[in-house]
Amino acid sequence: QVQFTEEGNGILSVLSTSIIALIRIKDLTVEKADEVVWVRGRIHTSRAKGKQCFLVLRQQQFNIQALVAVGQHASKQMVKFAANINKESIVDVEGVVRKAYQKIGGCTQQDVELHVQRIYVISLAEPRLPLQLDDAVRPEVEGEEDARATVNQDTRLDNRVIDLRTSTSQAIFCLQSGICQLFRETLIRKGFVEIQTPKIISAASEGGANVFTVSYFKSSAYLAQSPQLYKQMCICADFEKVFCVGPVFRAEDSNTHRHLTEFVGLDIEMAFNYHYHEVVDEIADTLVQIFKGLQERFQTEIQTVNKQFPCEPFKFLEPTLRLEYREAVAMLREAGVEMGDEEDLSTPNEKLLGRLVKEKYDTDFYILDKYPLAVRPFYTMPDPVNPKSSNSYDMFMRGEEILSGAQRIHDPQLLTERAQHHGIDLEKIKAYIDSFRFGAPPHAGGGIGLERVTMLYLGLHNVRQTSMFPRDPKRLTP
Amino acid sequence: QVQFTEEGNGILSVLSTSIIALIRIKDLTVEKADEVVWVRGRIHTSRAKGKQCFLVLRQQQFNIQALVAVGQHASKQMVKFAANINKESIVDVEGVVRKAYQKIGGCTQQDVELHVQRIYVISLAEPRLPLQLDDAVRPEVEGEEDARATVNQDTRLDNRVIDLRTSTSQAIFCLQSGICQLFRETLIRKGFVEIQTPKIISAASEGGANVFTVSYFKSSAYLAQSPQLYKQMCICADFEKVFCVGPVFRAEDSNTHRHLTEFVGLDIEMAFNYHYHEVVDEIADTLVQIFKGLQERFQTEIQTVNKQFPCEPFKFLEPTLRLEYREAVAMLREAGVEMGDEEDLSTPNEKLLGRLVKEKYDTDFYILDKYPLAVRPFYTMPDPVNPKSSNSYDMFMRGEEILSGAQRIHDPQLLTERAQHHGIDLEKIKAYIDSFRFGAPPHAGGGIGLERVTMLYLGLHNVRQTSMFPRDPKRLTP
């Protein structure tokens, strides 16, 4: 048996080498009936009733009912002690697994309960919690009179350590971890190399708008708005197919449901042989592999999130639907929208287009190709046939943009001309242009916003739900 | 057959749908003899000789000799044209694969050569290269009088796009991509969840030294010196085992071979049951899995780097050697070093200790455990038995530190006391301390420097060799 002393200040010190294995709550099933086990969990709820105290012990997304009752193993004092442990405290419990007489509602382990023999407090929570976990997972029901308490977003984010303990948050971020894993798995299988690009840069490559300034010793520098220049340099350095996962910074004062000042970019850049669609196809297939992987490996998480935020399953086609910009404009006009051929899509029009595409093609994921040259950045390769069009594309999930990409100009002379046409100071982008002077293969790429993919796959409505510690113009904490 | 037009400015436009497959240079072997193939590669070298021109075509780490000779398929003009293409230009070549009469030295494809029938320039390099690739891969030979040209580090870094094309650079960064992959593979297998932590933070948690300041709209913020607070918050939020890979920023004016102002941190944090060695063992095993994976999957890359930078193979034990700090002090004293029991290790002493450990235990990798409490940060858990010691550790490769870690204090009261003892303004770390007020499991973790692991595994001598675009107090470009 284990012996440990709780020295002052919660330092656990093991005095014996025969350590008891702690069992996971999710493994407590009827097969374990009548066994004595040790469990470490949080006090999720606690309810005293005469000579008994019912606890719900929680471990991540799983929980079990535990009963402390006056009898052979527990005194009246122990029942009282157990009943008085603050919610969210972490405890070690020794107990006998017993088959339940009837299904235990509200617990994931419905068929068994734990008859407690010993209980130790490992870490005591303060008595007043800033939010209740049960409130934080309650679906919002509009217009109902007897609607019970829910937790508003700022309270959640201010107390993120507690909010992240809910089954919904646990599921969201396990699934997000899965997106990163599937992204890399797929690309490594396709022969891509992972690169690491610097975030502190000496010049703001796209002219200096929306960029954060950093004090750098006696000088100043900027935070990278994208890894694009560095991805392209790797292509010019013959890595051929590269990807990176990392923070991207935008000093944009946008306070919307889908903008963050710092987000995670899943970036791809790739040399191609004959046509930039080689790259578009690889990117789209990577996203399809992510969607399929999530369906296969994260069904439990998807269902957990759906309980609080009900949503239609995410639909996609194989191969991915690719529409040209002019087709999208035609669809929108048919639906009554007035817009010019070279006008960019507004956010409401993107949303509307998403609905039209869903109706017509039954997919939540599609590519919009061949954007007007006029609405894209200077480094975008013009269409070789139609000078008003360009070899550029966005990808959409449920009517919202999750990726922007293009074939990049790899010829220094054309790049110079296009920069001049955009009125960009050539001196500021000299290093960028010079990267292409020693032989550069034709290449294309794009950047995916991780938080947006997570949000839209799960049908959530705010990107702050899918960023663990979101940053926006008004929030820098925790 | 393919038809493509090279329109102005290097825009390739495919006019035919029957595209010719380009073959990879590494796949050109005697089995392909007498086949007509298309290859895209760079002109690595070019040598005209009467009616012939010998080209070496390069593709990443592979190259092949190509012969353009006056005859049925090539005119005198074409030979001249081929001979005049600038080095490092990218070309498409149609040619017949021919068995070579004798091994072709200096090429990876020694048994075949390509008899060129057509050649197109895809991207022309400028005539003067800032560095020669052959010089850039030449081993430095000390003291030899006839030593040929090599390339100094600043020239390399200033022209990184070209320097990264060398076989050595290609190998280093493919191996580094492998380290990241093995790190995550291993941890995901062990049940860890990947997290994304913010880099822009509102307060400099360790008191404000060595931190970069960022302008944040009308206020200011800082760049995270480590993801530690956020990893710990995830532990307090029940994720139990987390890791992250991302940039770490240090505004330290250190101009050494092993310091960067921005580097990539491979970070781990984990709740444990009884003893922080549970975490130490997991971290050490993760590194061992990386070392083994590199041996298995990256032998070619290791050998390529060794050609330029010869080095003993990296040795490690299973399980990893773990020494206590007092043992290390005793070994150093025995070797003549004078130092106090609670004195930190200097860099030369770390190096010396590495040599002593290698001699005695035949390992390049070991853990140094139980550092004096006095030399560690305020959040380090004191040793419960010896108050001058602490539950903290560093890990070393070839005598240099690659990881620093500890059991963290999870009790808010003890954390407050330790911060006060260190003279830290409690107001500034209030959010940090508050994270532990609602139940926090005992936990430990550590952060690994990716560039250092790559450097030391390969026996290189400067961390700038293993950072694609290094940042130090004097370098912010490219």
PDB file of N, CA, C and O in Angstrom, chain A residues 19-20 24 40 42 60 123 126 165 170 184 194 199-200 213 215-216 230 236-238 240 261-262 273-274 437-440 471-472, chain B residues 19-20 24 40 42 60 123 126 165 170 177 184 194 199-200 213 215-216 230 236-238 240 261-262 273-274 437-440 471-472:
ATOM      1  N   ILE A  19       3.607   1.882  -5.193  1.00  0.00           N
ATOM      2  CA  ILE A  19       2.608   2.888  -5.513  1.00  0.00           C
ATOM      3  C   ILE A  19       1.363   2.219  -6.058  1.00  0.00           C
ATOM      4  O   ILE A  19       1.432   1.280  -6.842  1.00  0.00           O
ATOM      5  N   ILE A  20       0.211   2.713  -5.622  1.00  0.00           N
ATOM      6  CA  ILE A  20      -1.044   2.170  -6.121  1.00  0.00           C
ATOM      7  C   ILE A  20      -1.346   2.769  -7.479  1.00  0.00           C
ATOM      8  O   ILE A  20      -1.233   3.974  -7.664  1.00  0.00           O
ATOM      9  N   ARG A  24      -8.495   4.981 -14.396  1.00  0.00           N
ATOM     10  CA  ARG A  24      -9.178   6.060 -15.096  1.00  0.00           C
ATOM     11  C   ARG A  24     -10.682   5.891 -14.929  1.00  0.00           C
ATOM     12  O   ARG A  24     -11.212   4.779 -15.001  1.00  0.00           O
ATOM     13  N   ARG A  40      -8.286   9.316  -9.035  1.00  0.00           N
ATOM     14  CA  ARG A  40      -8.066  10.755  -8.801  1.00  0.00           C
ATOM     15  C   ARG A  40      -9.006  11.539  -9.709  1.00  0.00           C
ATOM     16  O   ARG A  40      -9.056  11.294 -10.912  1.00  0.00           O
ATOM     17  N   ARG A  42     -11.840  15.302  -9.956  1.00  0.00           N
ATOM     18  CA  ARG A  42     -12.347  16.530  -9.337  1.00  0.00           C
ATOM     19  C   ARG A  42     -13.724  16.279  -8.746  1.00  0.00           C
ATOM     20  O   ARG A  42     -14.493  15.469  -9.264  1.00  0.00           O
ATOM     21  N   GLN A  60     -11.676  14.805 -16.943  1.00  0.00           N
ATOM     22  CA  GLN A  60     -11.877  15.251 -18.322  1.00  0.00           C
ATOM     23  C   GLN A  60     -13.351  15.125 -18.694  1.00  0.00           C
ATOM     24  O   GLN A  60     -14.198  15.734 -18.043  1.00  0.00           O
ATOM     25  N   SER A 123      -5.723  18.782  -3.993  1.00  0.00           N
ATOM     26  CA  SER A 123      -5.637  20.227  -4.219  1.00  0.00           C
ATOM     27  C   SER A 123      -7.010  20.833  -3.989  1.00  0.00           C
ATOM     28  O   SER A 123      -7.989  20.460  -4.650  1.00  0.00           O
ATOM     29  N   GLU A 126     -10.869  27.034  -4.233  1.00  0.00           N
ATOM     30  CA  GLU A 126     -11.518  28.065  -3.416  1.00  0.00           C
ATOM     31  C   GLU A 126     -13.025  27.855  -3.447  1.00  0.00           C
ATOM     32  O   GLU A 126     -13.560  27.298  -4.411  1.00  0.00           O
ATOM     33  N   ARG A 165     -12.388  23.383 -18.762  1.00  0.00           N
ATOM     34  CA  ARG A 165     -12.645  22.067 -18.163  1.00  0.00           C
ATOM     35  C   ARG A 165     -13.957  21.468 -18.635  1.00  0.00           C
ATOM     36  O   ARG A 165     -14.205  20.278 -18.404  1.00  0.00           O
ATOM     37  N   GLN A 170     -13.171  20.712 -23.757  1.00  0.00           N
ATOM     38  CA  GLN A 170     -12.242  19.584 -23.898  1.00  0.00           C
ATOM     39  C   GLN A 170     -12.357  18.982 -25.299  1.00  0.00           C
ATOM     40  O   GLN A 170     -11.360  18.703 -25.956  1.00  0.00           O
ATOM     41  N   ARG A 184      -0.526  17.772 -40.804  1.00  0.00           N
ATOM     42  CA  ARG A 184       0.890  17.410 -40.975  1.00  0.00           C
ATOM     43  C   ARG A 184       1.055  15.998 -41.494  1.00  0.00           C
ATOM     44  O   ARG A 184       1.885  15.729 -42.357  1.00  0.00           O
ATOM     45  N   GLU A 194       8.505  20.127 -43.248  1.00  0.00           N
ATOM     46  CA  GLU A 194       8.065  21.160 -42.307  1.00  0.00           C
ATOM     47  C   GLU A 194       9.175  22.184 -42.123  1.00  0.00           C
ATOM     48  O   GLU A 194      10.332  21.826 -41.910  1.00  0.00           O
ATOM     49  N   LYS A 199       9.264  34.986 -36.823  1.00  0.00           N
ATOM     50  CA  LYS A 199       8.098  35.843 -36.594  1.00  0.00           C
ATOM     51  C   LYS A 199       8.519  37.297 -36.440  1.00  0.00           C
ATOM     52  O   LYS A 199       7.722  38.193 -36.663  1.00  0.00           O
ATOM     53  N   ILE A 200       9.762  37.527 -36.002  1.00  0.00           N
ATOM     54  CA  ILE A 200      10.265  38.904 -35.932  1.00  0.00           C
ATOM     55  C   ILE A 200      10.941  39.192 -37.265  1.00  0.00           C
ATOM     56  O   ILE A 200      11.871  38.479 -37.663  1.00  0.00           O
ATOM     57  N   THR A 213       4.496  46.571 -34.287  1.00  0.00           N
ATOM     58  CA  THR A 213       5.896  46.969 -34.176  1.00  0.00           C
ATOM     59  C   THR A 213       6.486  46.422 -32.876  1.00  0.00           C
ATOM     60  O   THR A 213       5.828  46.420 -31.848  1.00  0.00           O
ATOM     61  N   SER A 215       9.971  46.539 -30.299  1.00  0.00           N
ATOM     62  CA  SER A 215      11.267  47.151 -29.976  1.00  0.00           C
ATOM     63  C   SER A 215      12.320  46.059 -30.065  1.00  0.00           C
ATOM     64  O   SER A 215      12.191  45.015 -29.416  1.00  0.00           O
ATOM     65  N   TYR A 216      13.348  46.299 -30.868  1.00  0.00           N
ATOM     66  CA  TYR A 216      14.377  45.267 -31.044  1.00  0.00           C
ATOM     67  C   TYR A 216      15.733  45.870 -30.701  1.00  0.00           C
ATOM     68  O   TYR A 216      16.359  46.523 -31.529  1.00  0.00           O
ATOM     69  N   TYR A 230       8.941  33.702 -46.393  1.00  0.00           N
ATOM     70  CA  TYR A 230       9.877  32.648 -45.999  1.00  0.00           C
ATOM     71  C   TYR A 230       9.535  31.313 -46.649  1.00  0.00           C
ATOM     72  O   TYR A 230      10.426  30.559 -47.030  1.00  0.00           O
ATOM     73  N   CYS A 236      12.445  28.760 -53.384  1.00  0.00           N
ATOM     74  CA  CYS A 236      13.596  29.197 -54.186  1.00  0.00           C
ATOM     75  C   CYS A 236      14.864  28.456 -53.759  1.00  0.00           C
ATOM     76  O   CYS A 236      15.850  28.411 -54.497  1.00  0.00           O
ATOM     77  N   ALA A 237      14.849  27.895 -52.546  1.00  0.00           N
ATOM     78  CA  ALA A 237      15.991  27.130 -52.051  1.00  0.00           C
ATOM     79  C   ALA A 237      15.806  25.631 -52.288  1.00  0.00           C
ATOM     80  O   ALA A 237      16.475  24.808 -51.658  1.00  0.00           O
ATOM     81  N   ASP A 238      14.876  25.280 -53.153  1.00  0.00           N
ATOM     82  CA  ASP A 238      14.714  23.905 -53.641  1.00  0.00           C
ATOM     83  C   ASP A 238      14.079  22.921 -52.660  1.00  0.00           C
ATOM     84  O   ASP A 238      14.217  21.708 -52.848  1.00  0.00           O
ATOM     85  N   GLU A 240      11.005  22.545 -52.515  1.00  0.00           N
ATOM     86  CA  GLU A 240       9.934  22.064 -53.411  1.00  0.00           C
ATOM     87  C   GLU A 240       8.524  22.064 -52.817  1.00  0.00           C
ATOM     88  O   GLU A 240       7.585  22.558 -53.425  1.00  0.00           O
ATOM     89  N   THR A 261      -6.294  38.993 -33.528  1.00  0.00           N
ATOM     90  CA  THR A 261      -5.041  39.706 -33.843  1.00  0.00           C
ATOM     91  C   THR A 261      -3.863  38.731 -33.897  1.00  0.00           C
ATOM     92  O   THR A 261      -2.824  39.043 -34.452  1.00  0.00           O
ATOM     93  N   GLU A 262      -4.044  37.576 -33.272  1.00  0.00           N
ATOM     94  CA  GLU A 262      -3.042  36.511 -33.363  1.00  0.00           C
ATOM     95  C   GLU A 262      -3.781  35.212 -33.598  1.00  0.00           C
ATOM     96  O   GLU A 262      -4.678  34.868 -32.833  1.00  0.00           O
ATOM     97  N   ASN A 273       4.787  21.857 -61.665  1.00  0.00           N
ATOM     98  CA  ASN A 273       5.413  21.615 -62.961  1.00  0.00           C
ATOM     99  C   ASN A 273       4.808  22.438 -64.085  1.00  0.00           C
ATOM    100  O   ASN A 273       5.509  23.157 -64.788  1.00  0.00           O
ATOM    101  N   TYR A 274       3.476  22.312 -64.261  1.00  0.00           N
ATOM    102  CA  TYR A 274       2.860  22.925 -65.430  1.00  0.00           C
ATOM    103  C   TYR A 274       1.743  23.897 -65.119  1.00  0.00           C
ATOM    104  O   TYR A 274       1.484  24.799 -65.894  1.00  0.00           O
ATOM    105  N   ARG A 437      16.014  36.160 -57.924  1.00  0.00           N
ATOM    106  CA  ARG A 437      16.981  36.496 -58.975  1.00  0.00           C
ATOM    107  C   ARG A 437      17.922  35.344 -59.354  1.00  0.00           C
ATOM    108  O   ARG A 437      18.660  35.445 -60.317  1.00  0.00           O
ATOM    109  N   PHE A 438      17.929  34.283 -58.581  1.00  0.00           N
ATOM    110  CA  PHE A 438      18.896  33.210 -58.845  1.00  0.00           C
ATOM    111  C   PHE A 438      18.196  31.902 -59.218  1.00  0.00           C
ATOM    112  O   PHE A 438      18.604  30.820 -58.797  1.00  0.00           O
ATOM    113  N   GLY A 439      17.156  32.035 -60.026  1.00  0.00           N
ATOM    114  CA  GLY A 439      16.408  30.864 -60.460  1.00  0.00           C
ATOM    115  C   GLY A 439      15.304  30.525 -59.475  1.00  0.00           C
ATOM    116  O   GLY A 439      15.595  30.137 -58.354  1.00  0.00           O
ATOM    117  N   ALA A 440      14.054  30.688 -59.898  1.00  0.00           N
ATOM    118  CA  ALA A 440      12.913  30.409 -58.999  1.00  0.00           C
ATOM    119  C   ALA A 440      11.898  29.572 -59.750  1.00  0.00           C
ATOM    120  O   ALA A 440      11.474  29.948 -60.841  1.00  0.00           O
ATOM    121  N   ARG A 471      -6.776  36.492 -28.727  1.00  0.00           N
ATOM    122  CA  ARG A 471      -6.263  37.855 -28.749  1.00  0.00           C
ATOM    123  C   ARG A 471      -7.048  38.653 -29.757  1.00  0.00           C
ATOM    124  O   ARG A 471      -7.141  38.265 -30.928  1.00  0.00           O
ATOM    125  N   ASP A 472      -7.644  39.750 -29.316  1.00  0.00           N
ATOM    126  CA  ASP A 472      -8.306  40.654 -30.245  1.00  0.00           C
ATOM    127  C   ASP A 472      -7.990  42.073 -29.787  1.00  0.00           C
ATOM    128  O   ASP A 472      -7.288  42.255 -28.794  1.00  0.00           O
TER     129      ASP A 472
ATOM    130  N   ILE B  19       0.127  16.274 -70.688  1.00  0.00           N
ATOM    131  CA  ILE B  19       1.333  16.785 -70.057  1.00  0.00           C
ATOM    132  C   ILE B  19       2.351  15.664 -69.891  1.00  0.00           C
ATOM    133  O   ILE B  19       2.007  14.535 -69.556  1.00  0.00           O
ATOM    134  N   ILE B  20       3.601  15.986 -70.164  1.00  0.00           N
ATOM    135  CA  ILE B  20       4.665  14.992 -70.013  1.00  0.00           C
ATOM    136  C   ILE B  20       5.041  14.901 -68.544  1.00  0.00           C
ATOM    137  O   ILE B  20       5.233  15.912 -67.875  1.00  0.00           O
ATOM    138  N   ARG B  24      12.124  12.257 -61.756  1.00  0.00           N
ATOM    139  CA  ARG B  24      13.025  12.749 -60.716  1.00  0.00           C
ATOM    140  C   ARG B  24      14.443  12.283 -61.033  1.00  0.00           C
ATOM    141  O   ARG B  24      14.666  11.137 -61.433  1.00  0.00           O
ATOM    142  N   ARG B  40      13.329  18.274 -64.926  1.00  0.00           N
ATOM    143  CA  ARG B  40      13.496  19.677 -64.549  1.00  0.00           C
ATOM    144  C   ARG B  40      14.563  19.763 -63.463  1.00  0.00           C
ATOM    145  O   ARG B  40      14.480  19.057 -62.462  1.00  0.00           O
ATOM    146  N   ARG B  42      18.246  22.250 -61.879  1.00  0.00           N
ATOM    147  CA  ARG B  42      19.064  23.462 -61.982  1.00  0.00           C
ATOM    148  C   ARG B  42      20.361  23.134 -62.703  1.00  0.00           C
ATOM    149  O   ARG B  42      20.883  22.024 -62.588  1.00  0.00           O
ATOM    150  N   GLN B  60      17.594  19.078 -55.658  1.00  0.00           N
ATOM    151  CA  GLN B  60      17.812  18.869 -54.225  1.00  0.00           C
ATOM    152  C   GLN B  60      19.186  18.230 -54.016  1.00  0.00           C
ATOM    153  O   GLN B  60      20.197  18.816 -54.390  1.00  0.00           O
ATOM    154  N   SER B 123      13.525  29.255 -65.589  1.00  0.00           N
ATOM    155  CA  SER B 123      13.803  30.465 -64.803  1.00  0.00           C
ATOM    156  C   SER B 123      15.299  30.736 -64.854  1.00  0.00           C
ATOM    157  O   SER B 123      16.111  29.901 -64.457  1.00  0.00           O
ATOM    158  N   GLU B 126      20.591  35.130 -62.355  1.00  0.00           N
ATOM    159  CA  GLU B 126      21.526  36.200 -62.722  1.00  0.00           C
ATOM    160  C   GLU B 126      22.926  35.609 -62.877  1.00  0.00           C
ATOM    161  O   GLU B 126      23.253  34.601 -62.237  1.00  0.00           O
ATOM    162  N   ARG B 165      20.366  25.728 -50.594  1.00  0.00           N
ATOM    163  CA  ARG B 165      20.315  24.733 -51.680  1.00  0.00           C
ATOM    164  C   ARG B 165      21.415  23.680 -51.574  1.00  0.00           C
ATOM    165  O   ARG B 165      21.356  22.668 -52.266  1.00  0.00           O
ATOM    166  N   GLN B 170      20.187  21.157 -47.133  1.00  0.00           N
ATOM    167  CA  GLN B 170      18.996  20.342 -47.403  1.00  0.00           C
ATOM    168  C   GLN B 170      18.878  19.227 -46.365  1.00  0.00           C
ATOM    169  O   GLN B 170      17.802  18.980 -45.821  1.00  0.00           O
ATOM    170  N   SER B 177      13.011  18.833 -39.701  1.00  0.00           N
ATOM    171  CA  SER B 177      11.595  18.537 -39.906  1.00  0.00           C
ATOM    172  C   SER B 177      11.265  17.193 -39.256  1.00  0.00           C
ATOM    173  O   SER B 177      10.224  17.026 -38.607  1.00  0.00           O
ATOM    174  N   ARG B 184       6.298  14.984 -32.019  1.00  0.00           N
ATOM    175  CA  ARG B 184       4.840  14.961 -31.921  1.00  0.00           C
ATOM    176  C   ARG B 184       4.283  13.545 -32.007  1.00  0.00           C
ATOM    177  O   ARG B 184       3.374  13.185 -31.254  1.00  0.00           O
ATOM    178  N   GLU B 194      -1.949  18.381 -28.359  1.00  0.00           N
ATOM    179  CA  GLU B 194      -1.211  19.557 -28.826  1.00  0.00           C
ATOM    180  C   GLU B 194      -2.014  20.816 -28.529  1.00  0.00           C
ATOM    181  O   GLU B 194      -3.206  20.874 -28.795  1.00  0.00           O
ATOM    182  N   LYS B 199       1.459  34.238 -28.281  1.00  0.00           N
ATOM    183  CA  LYS B 199       2.814  34.788 -28.217  1.00  0.00           C
ATOM    184  C   LYS B 199       2.786  36.234 -27.754  1.00  0.00           C
ATOM    185  O   LYS B 199       3.783  36.738 -27.241  1.00  0.00           O
ATOM    186  N   ILE B 200       1.680  36.927 -28.006  1.00  0.00           N
ATOM    187  CA  ILE B 200       1.535  38.294 -27.484  1.00  0.00           C
ATOM    188  C   ILE B 200       0.872  38.185 -26.118  1.00  0.00           C
ATOM    189  O   ILE B 200      -0.218  37.630 -25.996  1.00  0.00           O
ATOM    190  N   THR B 213       9.146  44.249 -26.247  1.00  0.00           N
ATOM    191  CA  THR B 213       7.899  44.990 -26.115  1.00  0.00           C
ATOM    192  C   THR B 213       7.255  45.179 -27.493  1.00  0.00           C
ATOM    193  O   THR B 213       7.950  45.414 -28.476  1.00  0.00           O
ATOM    194  N   SER B 215       4.068  47.186 -29.628  1.00  0.00           N
ATOM    195  CA  SER B 215       2.983  48.178 -29.607  1.00  0.00           C
ATOM    196  C   SER B 215       1.689  47.450 -29.908  1.00  0.00           C
ATOM    197  O   SER B 215       1.594  46.764 -30.927  1.00  0.00           O
ATOM    198  N   TYR B 216       0.705  47.603 -29.025  1.00  0.00           N
ATOM    199  CA  TYR B 216      -0.557  46.891 -29.213  1.00  0.00           C
ATOM    200  C   TYR B 216      -1.689  47.916 -29.216  1.00  0.00           C
ATOM    201  O   TYR B 216      -2.174  48.308 -28.167  1.00  0.00           O
ATOM    202  N   TYR B 230       0.918  29.203 -20.039  1.00  0.00           N
ATOM    203  CA  TYR B 230      -0.228  28.670 -20.769  1.00  0.00           C
ATOM    204  C   TYR B 230      -0.277  27.150 -20.721  1.00  0.00           C
ATOM    205  O   TYR B 230      -1.344  26.553 -20.626  1.00  0.00           O
ATOM    206  N   CYS B 236      -4.103  22.934 -15.420  1.00  0.00           N
ATOM    207  CA  CYS B 236      -5.157  23.303 -14.448  1.00  0.00           C
ATOM    208  C   CYS B 236      -6.540  23.147 -15.067  1.00  0.00           C
ATOM    209  O   CYS B 236      -7.539  23.081 -14.362  1.00  0.00           O
ATOM    210  N   ALA B 237      -6.601  23.131 -16.411  1.00  0.00           N
ATOM    211  CA  ALA B 237      -7.876  22.955 -17.109  1.00  0.00           C
ATOM    212  C   ALA B 237      -8.090  21.489 -17.500  1.00  0.00           C
ATOM    213  O   ALA B 237      -8.908  21.188 -18.368  1.00  0.00           O
ATOM    214  N   ASP B 238      -7.334  20.574 -16.868  1.00  0.00           N
ATOM    215  CA  ASP B 238      -7.575  19.126 -16.992  1.00  0.00           C
ATOM    216  C   ASP B 238      -7.150  18.498 -18.315  1.00  0.00           C
ATOM    217  O   ASP B 238      -7.594  17.387 -18.635  1.00  0.00           O
ATOM    218  N   GLU B 240      -4.250  17.444 -18.763  1.00  0.00           N
ATOM    219  CA  GLU B 240      -3.397  16.387 -18.203  1.00  0.00           C
ATOM    220  C   GLU B 240      -2.009  16.254 -18.817  1.00  0.00           C
ATOM    221  O   GLU B 240      -1.009  16.176 -18.097  1.00  0.00           O
ATOM    222  N   THR B 261      17.674  35.128 -30.524  1.00  0.00           N
ATOM    223  CA  THR B 261      16.625  35.945 -29.893  1.00  0.00           C
ATOM    224  C   THR B 261      15.232  35.367 -30.174  1.00  0.00           C
ATOM    225  O   THR B 261      14.273  35.697 -29.496  1.00  0.00           O
ATOM    226  N   GLU B 262      15.160  34.539 -31.207  1.00  0.00           N
ATOM    227  CA  GLU B 262      13.918  33.827 -31.502  1.00  0.00           C
ATOM    228  C   GLU B 262      14.284  32.387 -31.838  1.00  0.00           C
ATOM    229  O   GLU B 262      15.104  32.164 -32.728  1.00  0.00           O
ATOM    230  N   ASN B 273       1.066  11.589 -10.997  1.00  0.00           N
ATOM    231  CA  ASN B 273       0.308  11.017  -9.884  1.00  0.00           C
ATOM    232  C   ASN B 273       1.042  11.145  -8.554  1.00  0.00           C
ATOM    233  O   ASN B 273       0.518  11.679  -7.595  1.00  0.00           O
ATOM    234  N   TYR B 274       2.298  10.625  -8.528  1.00  0.00           N
ATOM    235  CA  TYR B 274       2.977  10.537  -7.235  1.00  0.00           C
ATOM    236  C   TYR B 274       4.318  11.236  -7.180  1.00  0.00           C
ATOM    237  O   TYR B 274       4.778  11.641  -6.120  1.00  0.00           O
ATOM    238  N   ARG B 437      -5.924  28.552  -8.110  1.00  0.00           N
ATOM    239  CA  ARG B 437      -6.838  28.673  -6.970  1.00  0.00           C
ATOM    240  C   ARG B 437      -8.061  27.754  -7.050  1.00  0.00           C
ATOM    241  O   ARG B 437      -8.798  27.626  -6.079  1.00  0.00           O
ATOM    242  N   PHE B 438      -8.290  27.134  -8.181  1.00  0.00           N
ATOM    243  CA  PHE B 438      -9.516  26.328  -8.301  1.00  0.00           C
ATOM    244  C   PHE B 438      -9.196  24.856  -8.525  1.00  0.00           C
ATOM    245  O   PHE B 438      -9.825  24.167  -9.316  1.00  0.00           O
ATOM    246  N   GLY B 439      -8.198  24.379  -7.800  1.00  0.00           N
ATOM    247  CA  GLY B 439      -7.803  22.977  -7.900  1.00  0.00           C
ATOM    248  C   GLY B 439      -6.770  22.789  -8.992  1.00  0.00           C
ATOM    249  O   GLY B 439      -7.077  22.981 -10.169  1.00  0.00           O
ATOM    250  N   ALA B 440      -5.533  22.450  -8.617  1.00  0.00           N
ATOM    251  CA  ALA B 440      -4.463  22.278  -9.602  1.00  0.00           C
ATOM    252  C   ALA B 440      -3.732  20.981  -9.297  1.00  0.00           C
ATOM    253  O   ALA B 440      -3.281  20.775  -8.173  1.00  0.00           O
ATOM    254  N   ARG B 471      17.760  34.707 -35.955  1.00  0.00           N
ATOM    255  CA  ARG B 471      17.602  36.036 -35.379  1.00  0.00           C
ATOM    256  C   ARG B 471      18.516  36.142 -34.176  1.00  0.00           C
ATOM    257  O   ARG B 471      18.443  35.310 -33.255  1.00  0.00           O
ATOM    258  N   ASP B 472      19.410  37.131 -34.178  1.00  0.00           N
ATOM    259  CA  ASP B 472      20.227  37.388 -32.999  1.00  0.00           C
ATOM    260  C   ASP B 472      20.303  38.899 -32.827  1.00  0.00           C
ATOM    261  O   ASP B 472      19.719  39.639 -33.629  1.00  0.00           O
TER     262      ASP B 472
END
